[in-house]
Structures are given as C-alpha cells and as structure tokens.
XYZ file of C-alpha atoms in Angstrom:
357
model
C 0.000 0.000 0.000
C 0.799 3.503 -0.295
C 0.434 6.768 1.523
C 0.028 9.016 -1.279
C 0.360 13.006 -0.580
C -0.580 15.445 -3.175
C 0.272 19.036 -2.745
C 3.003 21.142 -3.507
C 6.262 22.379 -2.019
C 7.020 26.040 -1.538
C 7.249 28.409 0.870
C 3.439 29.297 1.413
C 1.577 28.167 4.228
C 0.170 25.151 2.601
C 3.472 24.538 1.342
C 4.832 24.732 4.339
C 2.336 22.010 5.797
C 2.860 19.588 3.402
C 6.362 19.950 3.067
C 6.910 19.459 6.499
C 4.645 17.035 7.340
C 5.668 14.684 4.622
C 9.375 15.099 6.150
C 7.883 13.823 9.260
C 6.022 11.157 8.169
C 9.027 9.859 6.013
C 11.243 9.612 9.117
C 8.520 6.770 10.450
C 10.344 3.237 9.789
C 8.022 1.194 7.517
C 5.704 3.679 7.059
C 7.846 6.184 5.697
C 8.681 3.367 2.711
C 5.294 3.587 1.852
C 5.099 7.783 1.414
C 4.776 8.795 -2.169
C 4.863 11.966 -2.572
C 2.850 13.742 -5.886
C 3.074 17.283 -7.267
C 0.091 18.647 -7.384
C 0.828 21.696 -9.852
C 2.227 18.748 -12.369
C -0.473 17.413 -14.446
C 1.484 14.366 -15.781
C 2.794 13.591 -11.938
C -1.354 13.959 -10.710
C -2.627 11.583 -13.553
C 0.827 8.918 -12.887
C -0.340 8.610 -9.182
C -3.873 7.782 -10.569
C -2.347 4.804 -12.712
C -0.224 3.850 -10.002
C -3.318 4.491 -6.896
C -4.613 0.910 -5.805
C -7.713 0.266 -3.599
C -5.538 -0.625 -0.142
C -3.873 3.010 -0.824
C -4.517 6.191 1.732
C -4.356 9.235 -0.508
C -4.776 12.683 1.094
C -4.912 15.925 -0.807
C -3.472 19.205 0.842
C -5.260 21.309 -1.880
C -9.319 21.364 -2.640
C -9.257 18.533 -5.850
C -11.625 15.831 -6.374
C -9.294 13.034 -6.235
C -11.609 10.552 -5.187
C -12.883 10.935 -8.700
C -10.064 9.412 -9.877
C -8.042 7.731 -6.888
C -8.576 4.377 -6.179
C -8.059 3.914 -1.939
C -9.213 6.364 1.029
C -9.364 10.372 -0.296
C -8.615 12.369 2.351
C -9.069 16.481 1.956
C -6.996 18.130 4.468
C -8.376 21.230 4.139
C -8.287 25.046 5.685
C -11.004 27.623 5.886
C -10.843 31.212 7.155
C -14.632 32.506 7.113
C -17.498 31.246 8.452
C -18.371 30.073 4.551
C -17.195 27.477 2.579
C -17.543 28.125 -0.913
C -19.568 25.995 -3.069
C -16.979 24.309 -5.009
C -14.870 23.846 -2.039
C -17.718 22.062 -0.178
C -18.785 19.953 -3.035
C -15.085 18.694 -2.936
C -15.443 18.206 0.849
C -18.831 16.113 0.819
C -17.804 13.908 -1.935
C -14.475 12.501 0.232
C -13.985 9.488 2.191
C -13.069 12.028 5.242
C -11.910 15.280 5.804
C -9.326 16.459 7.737
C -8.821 20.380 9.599
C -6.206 22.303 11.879
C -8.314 23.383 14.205
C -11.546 22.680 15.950
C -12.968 26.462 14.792
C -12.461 25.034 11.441
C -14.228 21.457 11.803
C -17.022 23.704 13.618
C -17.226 26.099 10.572
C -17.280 22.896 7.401
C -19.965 21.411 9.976
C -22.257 23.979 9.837
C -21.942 24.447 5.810
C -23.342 20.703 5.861
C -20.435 17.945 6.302
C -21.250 15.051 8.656
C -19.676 15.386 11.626
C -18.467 11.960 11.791
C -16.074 12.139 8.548
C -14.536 15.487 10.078
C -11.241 15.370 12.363
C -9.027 17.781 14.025
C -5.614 17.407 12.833
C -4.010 20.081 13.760
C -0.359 21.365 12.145
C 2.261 22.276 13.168
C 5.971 24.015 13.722
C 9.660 23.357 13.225
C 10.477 23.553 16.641
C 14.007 22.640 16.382
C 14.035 25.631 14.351
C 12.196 27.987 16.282
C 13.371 28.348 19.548
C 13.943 31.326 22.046
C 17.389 30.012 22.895
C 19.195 32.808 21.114
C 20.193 35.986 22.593
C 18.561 39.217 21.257
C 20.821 41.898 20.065
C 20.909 44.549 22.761
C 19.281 47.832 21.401
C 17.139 50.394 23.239
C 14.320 50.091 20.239
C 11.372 47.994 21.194
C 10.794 46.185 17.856
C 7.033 45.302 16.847
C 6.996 42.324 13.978
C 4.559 41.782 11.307
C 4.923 38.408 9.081
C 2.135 37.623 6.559
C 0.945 38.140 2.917
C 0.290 41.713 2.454
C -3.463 41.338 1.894
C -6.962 42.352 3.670
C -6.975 39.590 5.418
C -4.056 40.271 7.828
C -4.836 43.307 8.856
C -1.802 45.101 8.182
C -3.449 49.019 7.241
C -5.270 48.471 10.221
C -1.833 47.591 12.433
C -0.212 50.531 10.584
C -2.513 53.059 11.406
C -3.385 52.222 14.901
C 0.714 52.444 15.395
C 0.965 55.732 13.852
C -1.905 57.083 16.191
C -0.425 55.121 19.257
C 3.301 55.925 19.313
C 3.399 58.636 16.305
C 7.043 58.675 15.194
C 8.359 57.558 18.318
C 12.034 56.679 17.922
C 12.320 54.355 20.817
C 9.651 52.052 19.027
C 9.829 49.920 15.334
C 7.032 48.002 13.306
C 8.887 45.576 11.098
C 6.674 44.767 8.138
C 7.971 41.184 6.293
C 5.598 40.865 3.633
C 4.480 40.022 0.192
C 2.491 39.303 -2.557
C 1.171 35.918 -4.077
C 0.568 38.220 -7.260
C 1.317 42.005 -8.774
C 4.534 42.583 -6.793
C 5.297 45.780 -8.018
C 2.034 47.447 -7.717
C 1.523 46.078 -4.190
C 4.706 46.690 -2.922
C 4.435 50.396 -4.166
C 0.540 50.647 -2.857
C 2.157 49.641 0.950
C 5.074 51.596 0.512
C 3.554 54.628 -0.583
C 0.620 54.259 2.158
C 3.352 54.680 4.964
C 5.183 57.230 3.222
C 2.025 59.365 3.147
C 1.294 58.801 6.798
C 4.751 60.120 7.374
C 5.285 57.025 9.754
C 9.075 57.090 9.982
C 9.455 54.299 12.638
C 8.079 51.482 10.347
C 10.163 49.561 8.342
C 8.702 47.546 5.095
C 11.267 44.209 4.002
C 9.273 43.003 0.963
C 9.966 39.631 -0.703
C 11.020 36.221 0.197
C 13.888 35.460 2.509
C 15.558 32.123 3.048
C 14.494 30.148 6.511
C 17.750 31.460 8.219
C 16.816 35.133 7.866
C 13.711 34.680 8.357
C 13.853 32.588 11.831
C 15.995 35.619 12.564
C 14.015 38.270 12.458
C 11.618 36.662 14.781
C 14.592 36.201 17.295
C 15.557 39.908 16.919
C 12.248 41.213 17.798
C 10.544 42.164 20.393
C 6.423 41.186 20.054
C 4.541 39.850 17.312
C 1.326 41.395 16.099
C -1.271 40.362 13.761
C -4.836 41.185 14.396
C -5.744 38.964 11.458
C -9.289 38.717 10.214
C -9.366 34.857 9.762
C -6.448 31.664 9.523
C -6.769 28.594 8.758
C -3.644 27.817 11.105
C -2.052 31.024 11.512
C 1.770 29.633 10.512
C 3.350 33.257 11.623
C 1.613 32.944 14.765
C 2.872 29.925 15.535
C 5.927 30.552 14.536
C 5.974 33.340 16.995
C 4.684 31.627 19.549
C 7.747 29.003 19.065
C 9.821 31.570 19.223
C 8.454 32.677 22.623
C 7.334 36.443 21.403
C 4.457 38.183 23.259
C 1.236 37.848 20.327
C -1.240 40.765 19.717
C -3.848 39.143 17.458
C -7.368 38.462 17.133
C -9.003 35.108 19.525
C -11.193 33.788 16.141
C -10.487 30.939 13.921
C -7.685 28.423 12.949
C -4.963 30.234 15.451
C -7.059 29.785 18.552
C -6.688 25.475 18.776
C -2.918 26.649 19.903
C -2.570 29.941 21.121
C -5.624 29.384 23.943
C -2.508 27.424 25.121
C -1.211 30.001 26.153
C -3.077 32.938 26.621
C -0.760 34.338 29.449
C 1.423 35.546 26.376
C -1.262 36.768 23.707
C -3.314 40.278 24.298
C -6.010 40.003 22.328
C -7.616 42.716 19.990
C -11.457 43.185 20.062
C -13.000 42.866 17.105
C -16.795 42.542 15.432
C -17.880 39.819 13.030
C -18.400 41.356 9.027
C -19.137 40.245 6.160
C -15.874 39.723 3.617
C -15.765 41.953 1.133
C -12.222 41.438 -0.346
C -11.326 41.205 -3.917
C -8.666 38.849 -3.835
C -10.645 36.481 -1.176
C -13.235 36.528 -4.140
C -10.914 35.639 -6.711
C -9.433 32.767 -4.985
C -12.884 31.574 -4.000
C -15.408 32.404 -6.778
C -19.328 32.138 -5.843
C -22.592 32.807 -7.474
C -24.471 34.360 -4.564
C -21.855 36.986 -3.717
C -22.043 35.455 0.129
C -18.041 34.840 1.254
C -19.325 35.045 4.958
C -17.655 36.597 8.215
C -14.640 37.394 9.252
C -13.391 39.362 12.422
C -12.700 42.839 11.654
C -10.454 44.614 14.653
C -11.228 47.511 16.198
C -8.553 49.925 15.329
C -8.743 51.883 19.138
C -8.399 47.955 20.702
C -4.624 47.357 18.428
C -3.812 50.616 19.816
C -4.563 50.028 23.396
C -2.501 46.308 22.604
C 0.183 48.105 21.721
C 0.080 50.819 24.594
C -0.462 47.844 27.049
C 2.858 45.602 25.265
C 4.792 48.390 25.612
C 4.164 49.033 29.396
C 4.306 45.007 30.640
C 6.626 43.729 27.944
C 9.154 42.161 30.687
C 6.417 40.608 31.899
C 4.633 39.323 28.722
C 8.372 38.340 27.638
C 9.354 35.934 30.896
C 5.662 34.680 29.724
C 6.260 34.289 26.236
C 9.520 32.420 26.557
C 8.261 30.089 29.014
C 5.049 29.239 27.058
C 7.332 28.552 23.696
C 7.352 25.192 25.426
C 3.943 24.251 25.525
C 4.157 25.158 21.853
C 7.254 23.297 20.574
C 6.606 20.129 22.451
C 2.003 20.042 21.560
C 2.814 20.928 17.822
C 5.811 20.495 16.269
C 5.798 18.571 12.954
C 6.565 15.169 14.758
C 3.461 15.518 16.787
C 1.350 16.156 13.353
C 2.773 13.305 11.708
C 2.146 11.000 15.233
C -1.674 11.553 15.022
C -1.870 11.174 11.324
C -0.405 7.413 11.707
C -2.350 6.995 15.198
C -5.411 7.903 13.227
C -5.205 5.551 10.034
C -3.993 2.769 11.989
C -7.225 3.367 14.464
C -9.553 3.160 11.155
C -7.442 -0.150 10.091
C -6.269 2.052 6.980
C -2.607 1.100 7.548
C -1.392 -1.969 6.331
C-alpha cells in the first residue's frame, strides 16, 4: 500500500504544511517506505499517481481537488477555511471525500455547519519546526522595542489596520519599530508600491517595510531579533506566523477567532487580544481565490482599530512581563505541535480506522 500526498512544495503556508509534514512522516520506519509523494501543480505527476493508486492506498490531498474521482483507496481532503463560509466548489469537494481532515476545531465547527457530517470530520491540527524555532538565542541589545509583522500583504491580515493604529499610538516615536515582512502571491510591483507609498504618506518614519522572500535562516531571525509579534488577522486557517511566533516565545497581539485559537488558547498568558466585530468579507482577492454565485463569502473578524492601539500601549508598558511569559510558554508550543506531533496523530489515526497496512 501507499500513503500518497498530493500538494506542492514552496514556501506558502500550505506549502509549508505539506512539506513538512511529509518530512515527518518519512522519518517513520516502515511507514515512511510507503510515502509517495505527488506534485500537485504537475499534471502528468497527478494523472501517474492515478495509474499507479490501488484500492488498499490512503491518498490525502493538501489542496481542494476531487481526487476521489479518480483515486482508487481512502481520499482524504486536508483542508483550511478562514470565514465562516465554505464556498460551493470547495464544499462539493469536501462532501464527496472518504473524510476530511482540519487544523483546528474552529475550522471542523465552521465545514460542519456548511453541511459535512460530523463523523467524517477530524481535528488534525499542524504544526511548527520547533528545532528551528526556539527562544534560545540571545537578542541583540538595542534600546528600540521592535514590533513584527509576518504575513501576505493582503486584507486579510490586517496590516493598514496595524499601521494606522501604530501611527496614532506611538506617532514617530524613535524608541519604538514596526517591522513589516511581507508580500504578494501576485502584482509585486504594484503592491509593494501601494504599501510603501501608504506609509510614506502617513509620514510614519518608525516602520520599516522588508518586501519579498527570505531564506528560513533570515527569516527565523528576524523573529529572534524582535521584540512582540502582532497580527490582528481577520481569519487563519492555522495562523503559521503565529505559531511561529509563539515558538519563538514572542508576546502575540492578534485576534481570539479561527484556525490560530486550537494553539494559542494554550497560552493565553502571552497573547493580548484585539477586540474585534464579526463582518461580512468583502475582499477582492478572497473573491478571486474563491469564486461564488451568490456573492455570500461570509464573516470574518474585523479589529477595532482603538483595541490594536490600546494592545500596543499595554505591550509596551508590561513587555518584561509578557516576555518571561512568552519564553516560558514557547514550550507548551514546541513540544504540543511540532511537525513530529502532526505526523504522530496522522499514523495513530489511520492505523485506528485499520487504513494502515
């Protein structure tokens, strides 16, 4: 038999997941023989594992595909959702599997209510590279208290919002930095100059924009060079920057709703969390990725720009505090959901349901 994965490696979240998770799983004696990996962005590769797909094979899809329209053995969707809608087309992908797999409980909760049964919907959750992401590294001493934002630049994240609410908190304050590490999936140039321009007109001189990718090793340091992490996000599926964060053992302002909450209610002694009200998306690019006939994308949380602002104020003031916090709780992270612990309830799992053979 085989354990077929089909998704695709890069350096996006769901990239990220399968990549990671298929490391894990390989390093499984016996098992790991039976991983085959398939590209999902390769046609030829997609229809090969369908020649090669037997009926005693476990094939799971990190992307929305039918594949049990064409894969012989268990289809398994392991899928992520960030409103309280799941688009048509991604539900009629999600009925039509043997089961369905999420991150988090808010997201099992959410595919529930749009009408899967219960009983082919698990909590898997992901996880984090936590021999990678580690406090154990001293910060560079500096009297600049350095604020870090890590996500796509895109409604969704709430960056204009974590901007503006910074420039009306601490103004130009010298003895304070927002880091912004960001991109675009699409239209570099004309995003990167829409942000760029944006702070330039709000004259905010203490925030910092590093667009584009960086490799791992820059990246991993950034988050050890700062100070708190802060992302009042609208809606994750997981919320990798978060957890990454959280490894890291950084003090989190963010939003308590959706995929992020099944590990940061973990430890809430290190997150402040921003108030927010539940509206209706209304995002181009969310309607792009997801197209629907009805014009109904569902909720998100929206934050409330005077509740980032008193976050920050309130990080600023107890940040030895949060950061004794924040370092000690990076354990309860690393050890509940590093990559390892993914892969451990993936095998517990099929071998539970008799899938493994």
């Amino acid at each position: 038999m085989k354990i077929r994965l089909i998704g695709h490696r890069n350096n996006l979240g769901i990239g990220v997941h399968y990549s990671n998770f298929a490391d894990a799983l390989r390093r499984y004696s016996h098992i790991g023989d039976c991983v085959e990996e398939v590209d999902c962005d390769n046609q030829d590769e997609v229809w090969a594992g369908v020649d090669r797909s037997r009926p005693e094979d476990v094939n799971i899809t990190f992307v929305s595909m039918p594949i049990q329209d064409h894969y012989q053995g268990a289809c398994i969707q392991w899928v992520v959702s960030e409103s309280t809608r799941v688009p048509p087309t991604v539900m009629s992908t999600m009925l039509a599997a043997d089961q369905v797999w999420v991150p988090s409980t808010w997201g099992r909760d959410q595919l529930i209510a749009n009408g899967l049964d219960a009983e082919r919907c698990w909590v898997m959750p992901e996880g984090v590279d936590s021999a990678r992401f580690h406090p154990y590294v001293s910060r560079v001493e500096s009297d600049i208290l350095t604020y870090l934002i890590a996500g796509k630049y895109e409604l969704r994240k709430s960056i204009i919002e974590t901007v503006y609410a910074w420039h009306q908190e601490f103004g130009n304050d010298p003895a304070v930095e927002l880091v912004i590490k960001t991109n675009h999936f699409a239209n570099q140039e004309q995003k990167y100059n829409e942000l760029s321009t944006w702070i330039e007109q709000l004259g905010a001189t203490n925030v910092r924009l590093l667009w584009g990718s960086v490799d791992q090793a820059d990246l991993i340091d950034l988050y050890q060079q700062s100070h708190v992490f802060v992302l009042p996000t609208k809606g994750e599926g997981w919320g990798l920057p978060l957890i990454e964060a959280a490894a890291v053992g950084l003090p989190i302002i963010t939003t308590m709703h959706s995929g992020h909450t099944e590990f940061l209610q973990h430890i809430a002694s290190s997150v402040i969390p921003v108030e927010y009200d539940m509206a209706p998306i209304a995002c181009e690019e969310y309607r792009f990725c997801y197209p629907t006939e009805d014009g109904d994308w569902g909720l998100w949380a929206q934050p409330r720009i005077d509740s980032i602002q008193e976050a920050l104020r309130d990080s600023r003031d107890r940040w030895t505090e949060l950061d004794l916090r924040a370092r000690a709780n990076s354990s309860i992270i690393r050890d509940a959901f590093s990559w390892e612990k993914c892969a451990d309830r993936v095998v517990n799992l099929l071998h539970s349901q008799g899938l493994l053979k």
